[in-house]
PDB file of C-alpha atoms and ligand atoms in Angstrom:
ATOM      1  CA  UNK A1092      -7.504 -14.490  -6.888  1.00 88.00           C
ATOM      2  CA  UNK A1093      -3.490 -13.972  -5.652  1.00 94.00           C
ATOM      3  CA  UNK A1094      -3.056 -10.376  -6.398  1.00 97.00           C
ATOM      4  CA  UNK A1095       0.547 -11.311  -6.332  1.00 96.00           C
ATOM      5  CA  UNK A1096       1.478  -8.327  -4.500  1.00 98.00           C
ATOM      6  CA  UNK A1097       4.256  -9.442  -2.449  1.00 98.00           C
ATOM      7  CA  UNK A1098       7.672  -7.549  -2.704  1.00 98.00           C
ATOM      8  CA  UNK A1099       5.945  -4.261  -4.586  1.00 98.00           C
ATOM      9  CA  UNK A1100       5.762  -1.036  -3.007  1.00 98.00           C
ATOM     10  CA  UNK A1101       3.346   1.099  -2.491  1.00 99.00           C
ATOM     11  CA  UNK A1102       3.154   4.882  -1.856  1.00 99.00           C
ATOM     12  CA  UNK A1103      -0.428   5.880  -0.531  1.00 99.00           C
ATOM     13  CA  UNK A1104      -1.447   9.763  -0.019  1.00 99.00           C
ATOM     14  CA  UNK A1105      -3.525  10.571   2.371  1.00 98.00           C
ATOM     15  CA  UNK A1106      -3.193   6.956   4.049  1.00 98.00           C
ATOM     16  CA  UNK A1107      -3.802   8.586   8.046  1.00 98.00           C
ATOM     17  CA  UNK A1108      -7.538   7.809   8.257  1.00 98.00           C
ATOM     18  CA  UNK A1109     -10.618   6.833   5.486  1.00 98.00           C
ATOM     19  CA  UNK A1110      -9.947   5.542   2.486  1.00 98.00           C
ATOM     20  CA  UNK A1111      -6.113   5.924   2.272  1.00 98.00           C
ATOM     21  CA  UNK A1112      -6.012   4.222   5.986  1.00 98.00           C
ATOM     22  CA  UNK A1113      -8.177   1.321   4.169  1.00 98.00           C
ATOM     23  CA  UNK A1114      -5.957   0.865   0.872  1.00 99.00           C
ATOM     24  CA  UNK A1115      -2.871   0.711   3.316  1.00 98.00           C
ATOM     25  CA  UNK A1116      -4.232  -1.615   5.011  1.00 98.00           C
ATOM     26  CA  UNK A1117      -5.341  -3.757   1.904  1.00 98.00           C
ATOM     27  CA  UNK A1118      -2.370  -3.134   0.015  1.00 98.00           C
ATOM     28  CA  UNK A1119      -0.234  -4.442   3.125  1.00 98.00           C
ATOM     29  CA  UNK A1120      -2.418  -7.510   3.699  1.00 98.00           C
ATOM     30  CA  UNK A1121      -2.068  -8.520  -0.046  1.00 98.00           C
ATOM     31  CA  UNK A1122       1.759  -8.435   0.845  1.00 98.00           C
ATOM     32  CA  UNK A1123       2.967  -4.951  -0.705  1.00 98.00           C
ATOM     33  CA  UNK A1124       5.332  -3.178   1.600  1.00 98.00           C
ATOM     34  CA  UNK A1125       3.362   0.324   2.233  1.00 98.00           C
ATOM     35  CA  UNK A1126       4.160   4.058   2.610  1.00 98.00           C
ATOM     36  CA  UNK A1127       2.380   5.608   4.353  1.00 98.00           C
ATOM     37  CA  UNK A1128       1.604   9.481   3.964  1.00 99.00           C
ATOM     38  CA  UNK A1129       0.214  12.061   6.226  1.00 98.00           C
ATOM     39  CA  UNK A1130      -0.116  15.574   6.495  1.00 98.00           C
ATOM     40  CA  UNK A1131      -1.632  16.564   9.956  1.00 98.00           C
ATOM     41  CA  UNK A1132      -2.931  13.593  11.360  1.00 98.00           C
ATOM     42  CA  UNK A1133       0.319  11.763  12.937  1.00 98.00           C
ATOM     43  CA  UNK A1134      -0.728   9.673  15.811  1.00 98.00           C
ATOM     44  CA  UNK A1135      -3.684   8.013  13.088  1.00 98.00           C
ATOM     45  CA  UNK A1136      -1.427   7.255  10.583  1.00 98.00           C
ATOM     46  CA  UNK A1137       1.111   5.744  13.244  1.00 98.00           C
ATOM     47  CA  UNK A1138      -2.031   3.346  14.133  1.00 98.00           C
ATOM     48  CA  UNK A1139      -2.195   2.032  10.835  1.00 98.00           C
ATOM     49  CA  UNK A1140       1.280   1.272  10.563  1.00 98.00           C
ATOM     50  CA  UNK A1141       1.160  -0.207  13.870  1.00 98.00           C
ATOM     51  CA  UNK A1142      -1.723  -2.041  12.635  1.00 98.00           C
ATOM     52  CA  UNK A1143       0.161  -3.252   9.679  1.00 98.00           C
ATOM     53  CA  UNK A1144       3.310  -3.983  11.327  1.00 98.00           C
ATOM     54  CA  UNK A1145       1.464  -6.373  13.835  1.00 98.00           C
ATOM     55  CA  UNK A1146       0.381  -8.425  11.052  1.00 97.00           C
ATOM     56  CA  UNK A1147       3.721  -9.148   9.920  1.00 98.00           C
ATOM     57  CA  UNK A1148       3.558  -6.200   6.859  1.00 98.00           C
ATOM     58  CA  UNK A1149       5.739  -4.003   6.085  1.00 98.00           C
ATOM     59  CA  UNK A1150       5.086   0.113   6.514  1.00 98.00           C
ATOM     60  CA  UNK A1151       6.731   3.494   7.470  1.00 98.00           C
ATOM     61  CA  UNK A1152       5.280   6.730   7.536  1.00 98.00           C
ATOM     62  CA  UNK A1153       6.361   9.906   5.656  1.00 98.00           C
ATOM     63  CA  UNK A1154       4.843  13.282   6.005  1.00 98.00           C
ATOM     64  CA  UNK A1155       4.079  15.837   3.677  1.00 98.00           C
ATOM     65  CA  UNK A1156       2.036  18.224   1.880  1.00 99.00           C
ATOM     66  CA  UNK A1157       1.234  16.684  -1.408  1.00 99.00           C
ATOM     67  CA  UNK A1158       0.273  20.416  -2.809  1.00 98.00           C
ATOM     68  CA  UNK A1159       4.020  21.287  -2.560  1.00 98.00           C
ATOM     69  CA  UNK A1160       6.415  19.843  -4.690  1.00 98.00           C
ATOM     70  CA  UNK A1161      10.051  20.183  -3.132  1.00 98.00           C
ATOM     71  CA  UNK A1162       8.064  18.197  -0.185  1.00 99.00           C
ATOM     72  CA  UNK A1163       6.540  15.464  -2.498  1.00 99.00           C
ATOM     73  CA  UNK A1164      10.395  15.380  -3.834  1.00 98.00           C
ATOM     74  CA  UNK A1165      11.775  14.735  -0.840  1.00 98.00           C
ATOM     75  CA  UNK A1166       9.100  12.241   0.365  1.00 99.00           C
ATOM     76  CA  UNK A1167       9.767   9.939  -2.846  1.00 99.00           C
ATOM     77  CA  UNK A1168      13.562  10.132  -2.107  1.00 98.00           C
ATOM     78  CA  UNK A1169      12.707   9.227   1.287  1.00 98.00           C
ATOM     79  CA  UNK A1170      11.020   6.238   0.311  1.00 98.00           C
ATOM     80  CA  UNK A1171      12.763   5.363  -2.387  1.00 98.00           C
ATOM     81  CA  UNK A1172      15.859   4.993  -0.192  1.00 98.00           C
ATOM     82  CA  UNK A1173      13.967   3.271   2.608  1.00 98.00           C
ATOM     83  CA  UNK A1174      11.735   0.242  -0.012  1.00 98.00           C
ATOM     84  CA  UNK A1175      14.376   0.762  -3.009  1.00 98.00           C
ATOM     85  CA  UNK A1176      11.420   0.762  -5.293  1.00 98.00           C
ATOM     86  CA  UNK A1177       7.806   2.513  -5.890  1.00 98.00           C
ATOM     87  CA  UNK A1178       5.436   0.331  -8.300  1.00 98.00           C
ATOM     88  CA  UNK A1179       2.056   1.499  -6.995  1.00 99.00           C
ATOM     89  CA  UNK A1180       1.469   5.146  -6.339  1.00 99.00           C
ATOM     90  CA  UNK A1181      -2.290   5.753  -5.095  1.00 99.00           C
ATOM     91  CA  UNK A1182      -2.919   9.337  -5.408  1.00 99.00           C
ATOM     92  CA  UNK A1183      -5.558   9.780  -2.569  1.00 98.00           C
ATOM     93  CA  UNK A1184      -5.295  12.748  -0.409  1.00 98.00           C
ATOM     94  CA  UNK A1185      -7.825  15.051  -0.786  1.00 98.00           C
ATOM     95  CA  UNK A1186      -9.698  17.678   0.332  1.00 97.00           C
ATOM     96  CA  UNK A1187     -13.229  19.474   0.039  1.00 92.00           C
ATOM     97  CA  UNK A1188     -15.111  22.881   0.183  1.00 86.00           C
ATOM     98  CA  UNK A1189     -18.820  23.649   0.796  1.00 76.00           C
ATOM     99  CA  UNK A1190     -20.855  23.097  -1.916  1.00 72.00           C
ATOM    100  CA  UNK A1191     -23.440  25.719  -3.374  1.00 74.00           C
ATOM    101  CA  UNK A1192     -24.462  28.216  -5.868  1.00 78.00           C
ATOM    102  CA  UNK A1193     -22.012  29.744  -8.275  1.00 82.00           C
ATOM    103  CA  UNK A1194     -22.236  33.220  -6.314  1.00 83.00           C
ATOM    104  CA  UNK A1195     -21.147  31.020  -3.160  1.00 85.00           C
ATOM    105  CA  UNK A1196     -18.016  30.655  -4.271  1.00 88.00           C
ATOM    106  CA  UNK A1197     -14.878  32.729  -5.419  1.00 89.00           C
ATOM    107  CA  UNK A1198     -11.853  31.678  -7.257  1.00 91.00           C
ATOM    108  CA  UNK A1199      -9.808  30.776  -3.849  1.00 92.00           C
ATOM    109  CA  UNK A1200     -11.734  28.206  -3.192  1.00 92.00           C
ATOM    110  CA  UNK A1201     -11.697  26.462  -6.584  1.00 94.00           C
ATOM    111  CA  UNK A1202      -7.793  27.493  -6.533  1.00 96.00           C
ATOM    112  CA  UNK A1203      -7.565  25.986  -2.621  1.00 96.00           C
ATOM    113  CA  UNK A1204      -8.881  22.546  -3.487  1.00 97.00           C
ATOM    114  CA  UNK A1205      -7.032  22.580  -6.829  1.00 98.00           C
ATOM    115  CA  UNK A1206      -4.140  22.788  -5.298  1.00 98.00           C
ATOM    116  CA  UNK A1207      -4.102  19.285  -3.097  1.00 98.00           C
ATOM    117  CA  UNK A1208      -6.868  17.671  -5.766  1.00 98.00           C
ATOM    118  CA  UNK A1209      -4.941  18.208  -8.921  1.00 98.00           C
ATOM    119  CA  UNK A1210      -1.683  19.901  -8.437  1.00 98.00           C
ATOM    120  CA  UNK A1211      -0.859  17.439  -5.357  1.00 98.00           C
ATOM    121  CA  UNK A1212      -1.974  14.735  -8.055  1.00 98.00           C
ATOM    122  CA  UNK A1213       0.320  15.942 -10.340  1.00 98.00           C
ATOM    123  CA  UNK A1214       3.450  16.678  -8.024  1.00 99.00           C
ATOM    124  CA  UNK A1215       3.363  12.907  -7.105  1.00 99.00           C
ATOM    125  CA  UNK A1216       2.944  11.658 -10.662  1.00 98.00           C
ATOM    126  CA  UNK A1217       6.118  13.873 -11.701  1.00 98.00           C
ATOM    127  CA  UNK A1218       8.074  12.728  -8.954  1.00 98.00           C
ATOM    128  CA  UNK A1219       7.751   8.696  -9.243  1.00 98.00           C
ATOM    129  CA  UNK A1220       7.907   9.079 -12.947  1.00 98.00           C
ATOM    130  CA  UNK A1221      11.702   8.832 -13.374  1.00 98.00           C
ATOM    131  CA  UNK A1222      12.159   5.979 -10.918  1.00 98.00           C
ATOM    132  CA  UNK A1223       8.888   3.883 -12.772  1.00 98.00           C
ATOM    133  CA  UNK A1224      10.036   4.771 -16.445  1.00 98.00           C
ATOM    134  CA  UNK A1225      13.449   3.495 -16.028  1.00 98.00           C
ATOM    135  CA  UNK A1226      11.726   0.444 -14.948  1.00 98.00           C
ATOM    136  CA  UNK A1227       9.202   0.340 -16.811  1.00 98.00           C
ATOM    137  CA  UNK A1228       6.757  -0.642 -14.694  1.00 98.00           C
ATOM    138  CA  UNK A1229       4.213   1.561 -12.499  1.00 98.00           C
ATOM    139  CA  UNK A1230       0.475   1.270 -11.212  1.00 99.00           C
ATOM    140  CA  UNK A1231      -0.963   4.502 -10.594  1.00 99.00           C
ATOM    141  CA  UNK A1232      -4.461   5.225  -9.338  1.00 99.00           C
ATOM    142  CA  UNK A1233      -5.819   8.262  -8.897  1.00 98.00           C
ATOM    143  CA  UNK A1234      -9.134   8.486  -6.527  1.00 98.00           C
ATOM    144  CA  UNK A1235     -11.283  10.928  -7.548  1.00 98.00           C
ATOM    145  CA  UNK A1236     -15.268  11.448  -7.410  1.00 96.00           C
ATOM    146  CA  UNK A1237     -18.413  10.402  -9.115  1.00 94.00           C
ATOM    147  CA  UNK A1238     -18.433  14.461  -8.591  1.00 92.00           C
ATOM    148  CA  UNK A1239     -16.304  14.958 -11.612  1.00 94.00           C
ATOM    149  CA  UNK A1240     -18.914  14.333 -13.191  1.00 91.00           C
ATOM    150  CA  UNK A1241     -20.685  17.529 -12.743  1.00 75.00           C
ATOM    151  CA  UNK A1242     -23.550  17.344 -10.033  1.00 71.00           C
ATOM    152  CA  UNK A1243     -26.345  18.920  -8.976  1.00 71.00           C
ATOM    153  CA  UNK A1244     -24.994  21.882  -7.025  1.00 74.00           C
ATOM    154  CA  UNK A1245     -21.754  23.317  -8.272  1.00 72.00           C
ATOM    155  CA  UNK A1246     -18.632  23.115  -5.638  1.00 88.00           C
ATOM    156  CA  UNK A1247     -14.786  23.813  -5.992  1.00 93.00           C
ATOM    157  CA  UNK A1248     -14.431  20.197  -5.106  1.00 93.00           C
ATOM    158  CA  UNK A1249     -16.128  19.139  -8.470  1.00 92.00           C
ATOM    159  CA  UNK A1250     -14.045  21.259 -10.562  1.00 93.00           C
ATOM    160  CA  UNK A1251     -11.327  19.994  -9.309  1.00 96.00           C
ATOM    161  CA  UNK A1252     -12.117  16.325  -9.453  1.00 96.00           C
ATOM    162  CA  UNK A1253     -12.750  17.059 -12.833  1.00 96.00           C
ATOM    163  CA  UNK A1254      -9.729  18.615 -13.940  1.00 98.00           C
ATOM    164  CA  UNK A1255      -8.100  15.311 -11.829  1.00 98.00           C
ATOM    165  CA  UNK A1256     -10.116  13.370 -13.870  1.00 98.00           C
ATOM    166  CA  UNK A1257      -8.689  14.997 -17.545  1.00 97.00           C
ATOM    167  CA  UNK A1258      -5.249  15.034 -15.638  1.00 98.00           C
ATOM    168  CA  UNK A1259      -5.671  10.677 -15.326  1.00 98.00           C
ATOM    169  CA  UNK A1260      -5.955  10.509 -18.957  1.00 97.00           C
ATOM    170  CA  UNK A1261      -3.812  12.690 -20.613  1.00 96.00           C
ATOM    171  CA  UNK A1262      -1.076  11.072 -18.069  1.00 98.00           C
ATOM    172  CA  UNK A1263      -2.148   7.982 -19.041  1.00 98.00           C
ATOM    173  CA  UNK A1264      -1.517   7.941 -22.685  1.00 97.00           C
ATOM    174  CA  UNK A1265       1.803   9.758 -22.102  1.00 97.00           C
ATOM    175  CA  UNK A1266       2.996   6.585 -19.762  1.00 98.00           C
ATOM    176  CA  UNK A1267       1.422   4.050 -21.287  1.00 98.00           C
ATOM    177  CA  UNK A1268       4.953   3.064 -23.549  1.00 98.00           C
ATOM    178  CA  UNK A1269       6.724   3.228 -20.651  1.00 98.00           C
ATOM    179  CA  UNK A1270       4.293   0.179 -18.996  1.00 98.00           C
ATOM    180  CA  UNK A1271       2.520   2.748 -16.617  1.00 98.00           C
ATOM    181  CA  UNK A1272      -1.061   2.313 -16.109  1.00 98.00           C
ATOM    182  CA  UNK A1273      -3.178   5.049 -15.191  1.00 98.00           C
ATOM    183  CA  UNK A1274      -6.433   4.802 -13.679  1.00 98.00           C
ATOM    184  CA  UNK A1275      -8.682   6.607 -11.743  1.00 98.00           C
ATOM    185  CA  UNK A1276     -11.542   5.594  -9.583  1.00 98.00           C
ATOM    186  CA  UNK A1277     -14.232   7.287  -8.638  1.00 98.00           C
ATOM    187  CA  UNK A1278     -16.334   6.412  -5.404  1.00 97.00           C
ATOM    188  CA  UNK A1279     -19.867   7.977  -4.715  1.00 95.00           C
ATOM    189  CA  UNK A1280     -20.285   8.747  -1.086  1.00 95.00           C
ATOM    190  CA  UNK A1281     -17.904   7.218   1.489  1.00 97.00           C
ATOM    191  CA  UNK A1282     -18.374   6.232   5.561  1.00 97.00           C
ATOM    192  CA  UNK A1283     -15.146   8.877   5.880  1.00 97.00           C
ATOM    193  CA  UNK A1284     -14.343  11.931   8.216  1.00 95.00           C
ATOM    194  CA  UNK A1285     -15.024  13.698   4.736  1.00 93.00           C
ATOM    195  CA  UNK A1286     -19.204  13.028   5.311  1.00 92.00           C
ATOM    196  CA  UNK A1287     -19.085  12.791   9.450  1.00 93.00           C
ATOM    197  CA  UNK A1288     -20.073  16.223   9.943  1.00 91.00           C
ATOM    198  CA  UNK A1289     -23.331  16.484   7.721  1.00 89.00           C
ATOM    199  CA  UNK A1290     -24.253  12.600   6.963  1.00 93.00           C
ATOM    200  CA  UNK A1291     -22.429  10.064   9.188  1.00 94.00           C
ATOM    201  CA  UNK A1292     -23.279  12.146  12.000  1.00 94.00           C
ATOM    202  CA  UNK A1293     -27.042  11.956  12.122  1.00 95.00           C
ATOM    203  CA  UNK A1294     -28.669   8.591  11.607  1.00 96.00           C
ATOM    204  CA  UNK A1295     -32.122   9.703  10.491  1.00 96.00           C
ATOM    205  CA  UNK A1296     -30.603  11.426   7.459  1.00 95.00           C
ATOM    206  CA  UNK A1297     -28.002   8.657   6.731  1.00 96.00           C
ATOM    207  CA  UNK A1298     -30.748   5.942   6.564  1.00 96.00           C
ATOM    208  CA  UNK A1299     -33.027   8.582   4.321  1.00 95.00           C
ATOM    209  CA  UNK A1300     -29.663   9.125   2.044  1.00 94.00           C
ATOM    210  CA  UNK A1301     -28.852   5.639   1.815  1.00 96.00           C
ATOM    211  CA  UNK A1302     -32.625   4.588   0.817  1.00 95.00           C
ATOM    212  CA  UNK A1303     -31.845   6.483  -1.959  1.00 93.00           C
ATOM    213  CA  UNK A1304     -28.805   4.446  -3.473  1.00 95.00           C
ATOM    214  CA  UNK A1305     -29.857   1.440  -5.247  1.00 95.00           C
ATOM    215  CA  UNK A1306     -27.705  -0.909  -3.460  1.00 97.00           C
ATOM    216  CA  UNK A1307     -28.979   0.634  -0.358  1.00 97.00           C
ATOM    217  CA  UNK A1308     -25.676   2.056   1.737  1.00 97.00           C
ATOM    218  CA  UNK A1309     -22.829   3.979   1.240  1.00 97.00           C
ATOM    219  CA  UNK A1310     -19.535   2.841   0.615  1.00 98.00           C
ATOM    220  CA  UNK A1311     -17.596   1.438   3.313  1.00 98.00           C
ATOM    221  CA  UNK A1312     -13.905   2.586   2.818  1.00 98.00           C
ATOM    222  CA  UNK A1313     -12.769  -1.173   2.390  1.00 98.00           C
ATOM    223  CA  UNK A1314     -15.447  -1.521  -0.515  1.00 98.00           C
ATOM    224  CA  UNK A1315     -13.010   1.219  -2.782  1.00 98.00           C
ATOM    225  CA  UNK A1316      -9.581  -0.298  -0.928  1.00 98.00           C
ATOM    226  CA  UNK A1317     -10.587  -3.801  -2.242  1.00 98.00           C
ATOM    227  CA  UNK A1318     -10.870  -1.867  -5.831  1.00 98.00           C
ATOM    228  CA  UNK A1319      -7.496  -0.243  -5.820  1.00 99.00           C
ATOM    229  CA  UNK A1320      -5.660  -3.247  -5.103  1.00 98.00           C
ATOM    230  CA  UNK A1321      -7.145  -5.334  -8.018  1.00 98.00           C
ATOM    231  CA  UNK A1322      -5.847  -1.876  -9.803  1.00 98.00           C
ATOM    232  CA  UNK A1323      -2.524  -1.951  -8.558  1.00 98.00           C
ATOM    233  CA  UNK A1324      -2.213  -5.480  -9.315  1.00 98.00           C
ATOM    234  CA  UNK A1325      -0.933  -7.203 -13.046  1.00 98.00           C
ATOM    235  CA  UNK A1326      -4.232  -8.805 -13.117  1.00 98.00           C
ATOM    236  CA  UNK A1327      -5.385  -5.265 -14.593  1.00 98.00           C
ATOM    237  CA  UNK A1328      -2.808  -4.502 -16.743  1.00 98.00           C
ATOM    238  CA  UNK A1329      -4.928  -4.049 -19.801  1.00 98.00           C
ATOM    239  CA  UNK A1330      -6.464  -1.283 -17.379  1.00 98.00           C
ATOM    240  CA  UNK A1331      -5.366   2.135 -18.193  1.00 98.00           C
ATOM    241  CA  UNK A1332      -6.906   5.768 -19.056  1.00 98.00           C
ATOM    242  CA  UNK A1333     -10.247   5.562 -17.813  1.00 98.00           C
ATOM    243  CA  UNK A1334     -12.060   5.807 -14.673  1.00 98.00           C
ATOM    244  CA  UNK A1335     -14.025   3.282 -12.772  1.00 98.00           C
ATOM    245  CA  UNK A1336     -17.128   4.111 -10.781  1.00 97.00           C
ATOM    246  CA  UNK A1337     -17.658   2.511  -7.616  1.00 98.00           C
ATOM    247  CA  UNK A1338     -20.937   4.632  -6.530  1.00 96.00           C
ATOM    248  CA  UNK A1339     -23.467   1.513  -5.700  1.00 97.00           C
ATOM    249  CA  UNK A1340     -25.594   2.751  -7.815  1.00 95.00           C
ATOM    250  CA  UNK A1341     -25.400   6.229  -6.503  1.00 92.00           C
ATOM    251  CA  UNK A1342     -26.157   9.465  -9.438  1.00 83.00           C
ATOM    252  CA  UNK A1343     -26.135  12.993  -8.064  1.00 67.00           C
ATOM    253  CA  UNK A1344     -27.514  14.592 -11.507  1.00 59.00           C
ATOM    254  CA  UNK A1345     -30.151  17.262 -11.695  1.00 51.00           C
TER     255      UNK A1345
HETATM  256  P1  NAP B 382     -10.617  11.988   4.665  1.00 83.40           P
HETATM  257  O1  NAP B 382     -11.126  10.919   5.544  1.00 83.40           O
HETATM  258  O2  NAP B 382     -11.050  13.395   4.863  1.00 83.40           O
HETATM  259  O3  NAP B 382      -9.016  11.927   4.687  1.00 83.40           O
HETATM  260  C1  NAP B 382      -8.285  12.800   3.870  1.00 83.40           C
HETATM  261  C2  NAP B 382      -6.849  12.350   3.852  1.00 83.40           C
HETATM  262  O4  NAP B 382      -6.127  13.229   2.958  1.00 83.40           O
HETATM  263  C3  NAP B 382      -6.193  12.436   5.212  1.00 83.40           C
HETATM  264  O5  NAP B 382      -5.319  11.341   5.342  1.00 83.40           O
HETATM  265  C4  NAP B 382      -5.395  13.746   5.116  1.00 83.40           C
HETATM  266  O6  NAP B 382      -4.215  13.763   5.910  1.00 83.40           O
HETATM  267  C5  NAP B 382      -4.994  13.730   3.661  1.00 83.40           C
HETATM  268  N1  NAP B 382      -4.619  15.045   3.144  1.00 83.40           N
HETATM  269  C6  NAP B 382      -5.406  16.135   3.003  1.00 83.40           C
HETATM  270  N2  NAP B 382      -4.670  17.145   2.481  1.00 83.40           N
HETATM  271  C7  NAP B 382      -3.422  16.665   2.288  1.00 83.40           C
HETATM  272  C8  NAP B 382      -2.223  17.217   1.785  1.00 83.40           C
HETATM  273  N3  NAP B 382      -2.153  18.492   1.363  1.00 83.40           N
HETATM  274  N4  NAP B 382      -1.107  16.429   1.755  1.00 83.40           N
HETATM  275  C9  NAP B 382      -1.151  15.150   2.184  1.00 83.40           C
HETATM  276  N5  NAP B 382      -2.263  14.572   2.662  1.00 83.40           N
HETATM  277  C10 NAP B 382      -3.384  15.320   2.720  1.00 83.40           C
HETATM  278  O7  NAP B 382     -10.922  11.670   3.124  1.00 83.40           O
HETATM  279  P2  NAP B 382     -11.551  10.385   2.408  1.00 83.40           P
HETATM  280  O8  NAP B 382     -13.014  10.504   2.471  1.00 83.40           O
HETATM  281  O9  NAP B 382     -10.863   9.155   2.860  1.00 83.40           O
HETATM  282  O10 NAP B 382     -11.143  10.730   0.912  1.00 83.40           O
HETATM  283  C11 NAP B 382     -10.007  10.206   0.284  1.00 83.40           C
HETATM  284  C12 NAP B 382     -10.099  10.548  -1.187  1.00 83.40           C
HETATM  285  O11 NAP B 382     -11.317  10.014  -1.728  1.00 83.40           O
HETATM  286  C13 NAP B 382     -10.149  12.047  -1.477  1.00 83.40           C
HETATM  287  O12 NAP B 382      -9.407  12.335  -2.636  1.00 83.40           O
HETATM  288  C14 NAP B 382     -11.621  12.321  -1.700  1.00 83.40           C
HETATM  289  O13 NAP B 382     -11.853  13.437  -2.499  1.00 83.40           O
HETATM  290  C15 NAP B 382     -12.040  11.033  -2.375  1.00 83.40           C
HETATM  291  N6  NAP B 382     -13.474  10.740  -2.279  1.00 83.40           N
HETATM  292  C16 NAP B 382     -14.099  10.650  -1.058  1.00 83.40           C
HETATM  293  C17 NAP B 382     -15.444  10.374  -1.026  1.00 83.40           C
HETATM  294  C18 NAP B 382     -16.210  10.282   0.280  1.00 83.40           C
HETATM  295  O14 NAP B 382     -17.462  10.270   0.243  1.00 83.40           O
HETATM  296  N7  NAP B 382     -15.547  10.213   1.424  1.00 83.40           N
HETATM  297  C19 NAP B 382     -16.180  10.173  -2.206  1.00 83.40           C
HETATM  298  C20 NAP B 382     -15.505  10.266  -3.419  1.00 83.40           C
HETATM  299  C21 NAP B 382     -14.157  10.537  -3.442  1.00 83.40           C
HETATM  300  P3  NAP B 382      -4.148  14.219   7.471  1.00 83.40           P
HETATM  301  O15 NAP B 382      -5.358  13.666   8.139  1.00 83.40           O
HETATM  302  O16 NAP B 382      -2.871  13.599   7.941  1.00 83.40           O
HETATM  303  O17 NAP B 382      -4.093  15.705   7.494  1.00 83.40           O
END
């Protein structure tokens, strides 16, 4: 299937390493020219433009702190004036807490992942509005969690993924006359810097954790970049204001 994704632009959050760093990657080799943002990690998100760039695509990098708005503001404009245009916006960057027992946990951290899960969510959304509504055409996909679907153990992180979650489809109607499609994904667990410490890290408990998922294994980060380009593509534009799963089978419910 031709994704047809040659001359669109796409703005990726979070695109320095895991999942982001695979959708850039994607995204660039289905021909969309690629922005590529970062907070901390510089020299990793240089790689994957290098990476990109020595395959003939297209990419710059732009940093930023998604949780603050003048920033997000200014990274648009920056890449608005570099590409000229922004039709795919994956909202990726994220971040997580420890995960526990409601007397674990205080506000600050619910408020602390909020504000890069949701609010960063939201500051990108508000700035590549404008630019997509006057031409009335945007993909947006937010990546989220199977976690927003309330788990076994409660965490900040879930809270937040499900307020991101509520955020997708309220957005999503409000765009949809403006021929904006809103979508959000949500991936069970990932082979990511996100899972190195406590999963990736130890093999005995990876292959016990993955004998639990009915397909077996955890996602590979190219498994959930292969979804969001079909997603930022026209051959899903009767897609909008709902969330896909990509889990492999994977339920964390009590
Ligand atoms: P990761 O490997 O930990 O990478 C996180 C990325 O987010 C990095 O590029 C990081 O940038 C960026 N980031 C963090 N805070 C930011 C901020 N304030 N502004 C801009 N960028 C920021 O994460 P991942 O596992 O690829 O996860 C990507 C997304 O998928 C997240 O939204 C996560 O919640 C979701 N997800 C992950 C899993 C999983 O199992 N891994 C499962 C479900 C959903 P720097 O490195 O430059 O600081």
């Amino acid at each position: 299937m031709d994704l047809e994704l040659t001359g669109k632009a796409a703005l990726i959050t979070g695109a320095s390493r895991g999942i982001g760093a695979a959708a850039a990657l994607a995204l660039a080799q289905e021909g969309a020219s690629v922005a590529i943002n970062y907070l901390t990690s510089e020299s990793e998100a240089q790689k994957v433009v290098e990476s990109i760039r020595g395959n003939g695509g297209r990419a710059s990098l732009f940093q930023a702190d998604v949780s603050k708005a003048d920033q997000v503001q200014a990274m648009v404009g920056a890449v608005l004036d570099e590409y000229k245009q922004i039709d795919i916006l994956v909202n990726n960057a994220g971040i997580t807490t420890h995960t526990g027992r409601i007397d674990g946990f205080g506000a600050e951290d619910i408020e602390k992942c909020m504000a890069v899960n949701v609010s960063g969510m939201l500051n990108c959304i508000q700035a590549v509005t404008p630019h997509m509504k006057s031409r009335r055409y945007g993909k947006i996909i937010n990546v989220i969690s199977f976690r927003a679907y309330a788990t076994r153990y409660s965490s900040p992180y879930d809270i937040s993924k499900a307020a991101a979650l509520a955020l997708t489809i309220e957005v999503a109607s409000e765009l949809a006359p403006f021929n904006i499609n809103v979508v959000s994904i949500s991936p069970g667990t990932a082979a990511t810097d996100m899972n190195r410490e406590k999963l990736l890290s130890d093999a005995k408990k990876l292959r016990e954790f993955e004998a639990k998922i009915p397909l077996g294994r955890i996602a590979q980060p190219e498994d959930i970049a292969n979804l969001i380009c079909f997603l930022s593509s026209d051959r899903a534009k009767h897609i909008t204001g709902t969330d896909i799963l990509i889990t492999g089978g994977e339920i964390f419910r009590w």
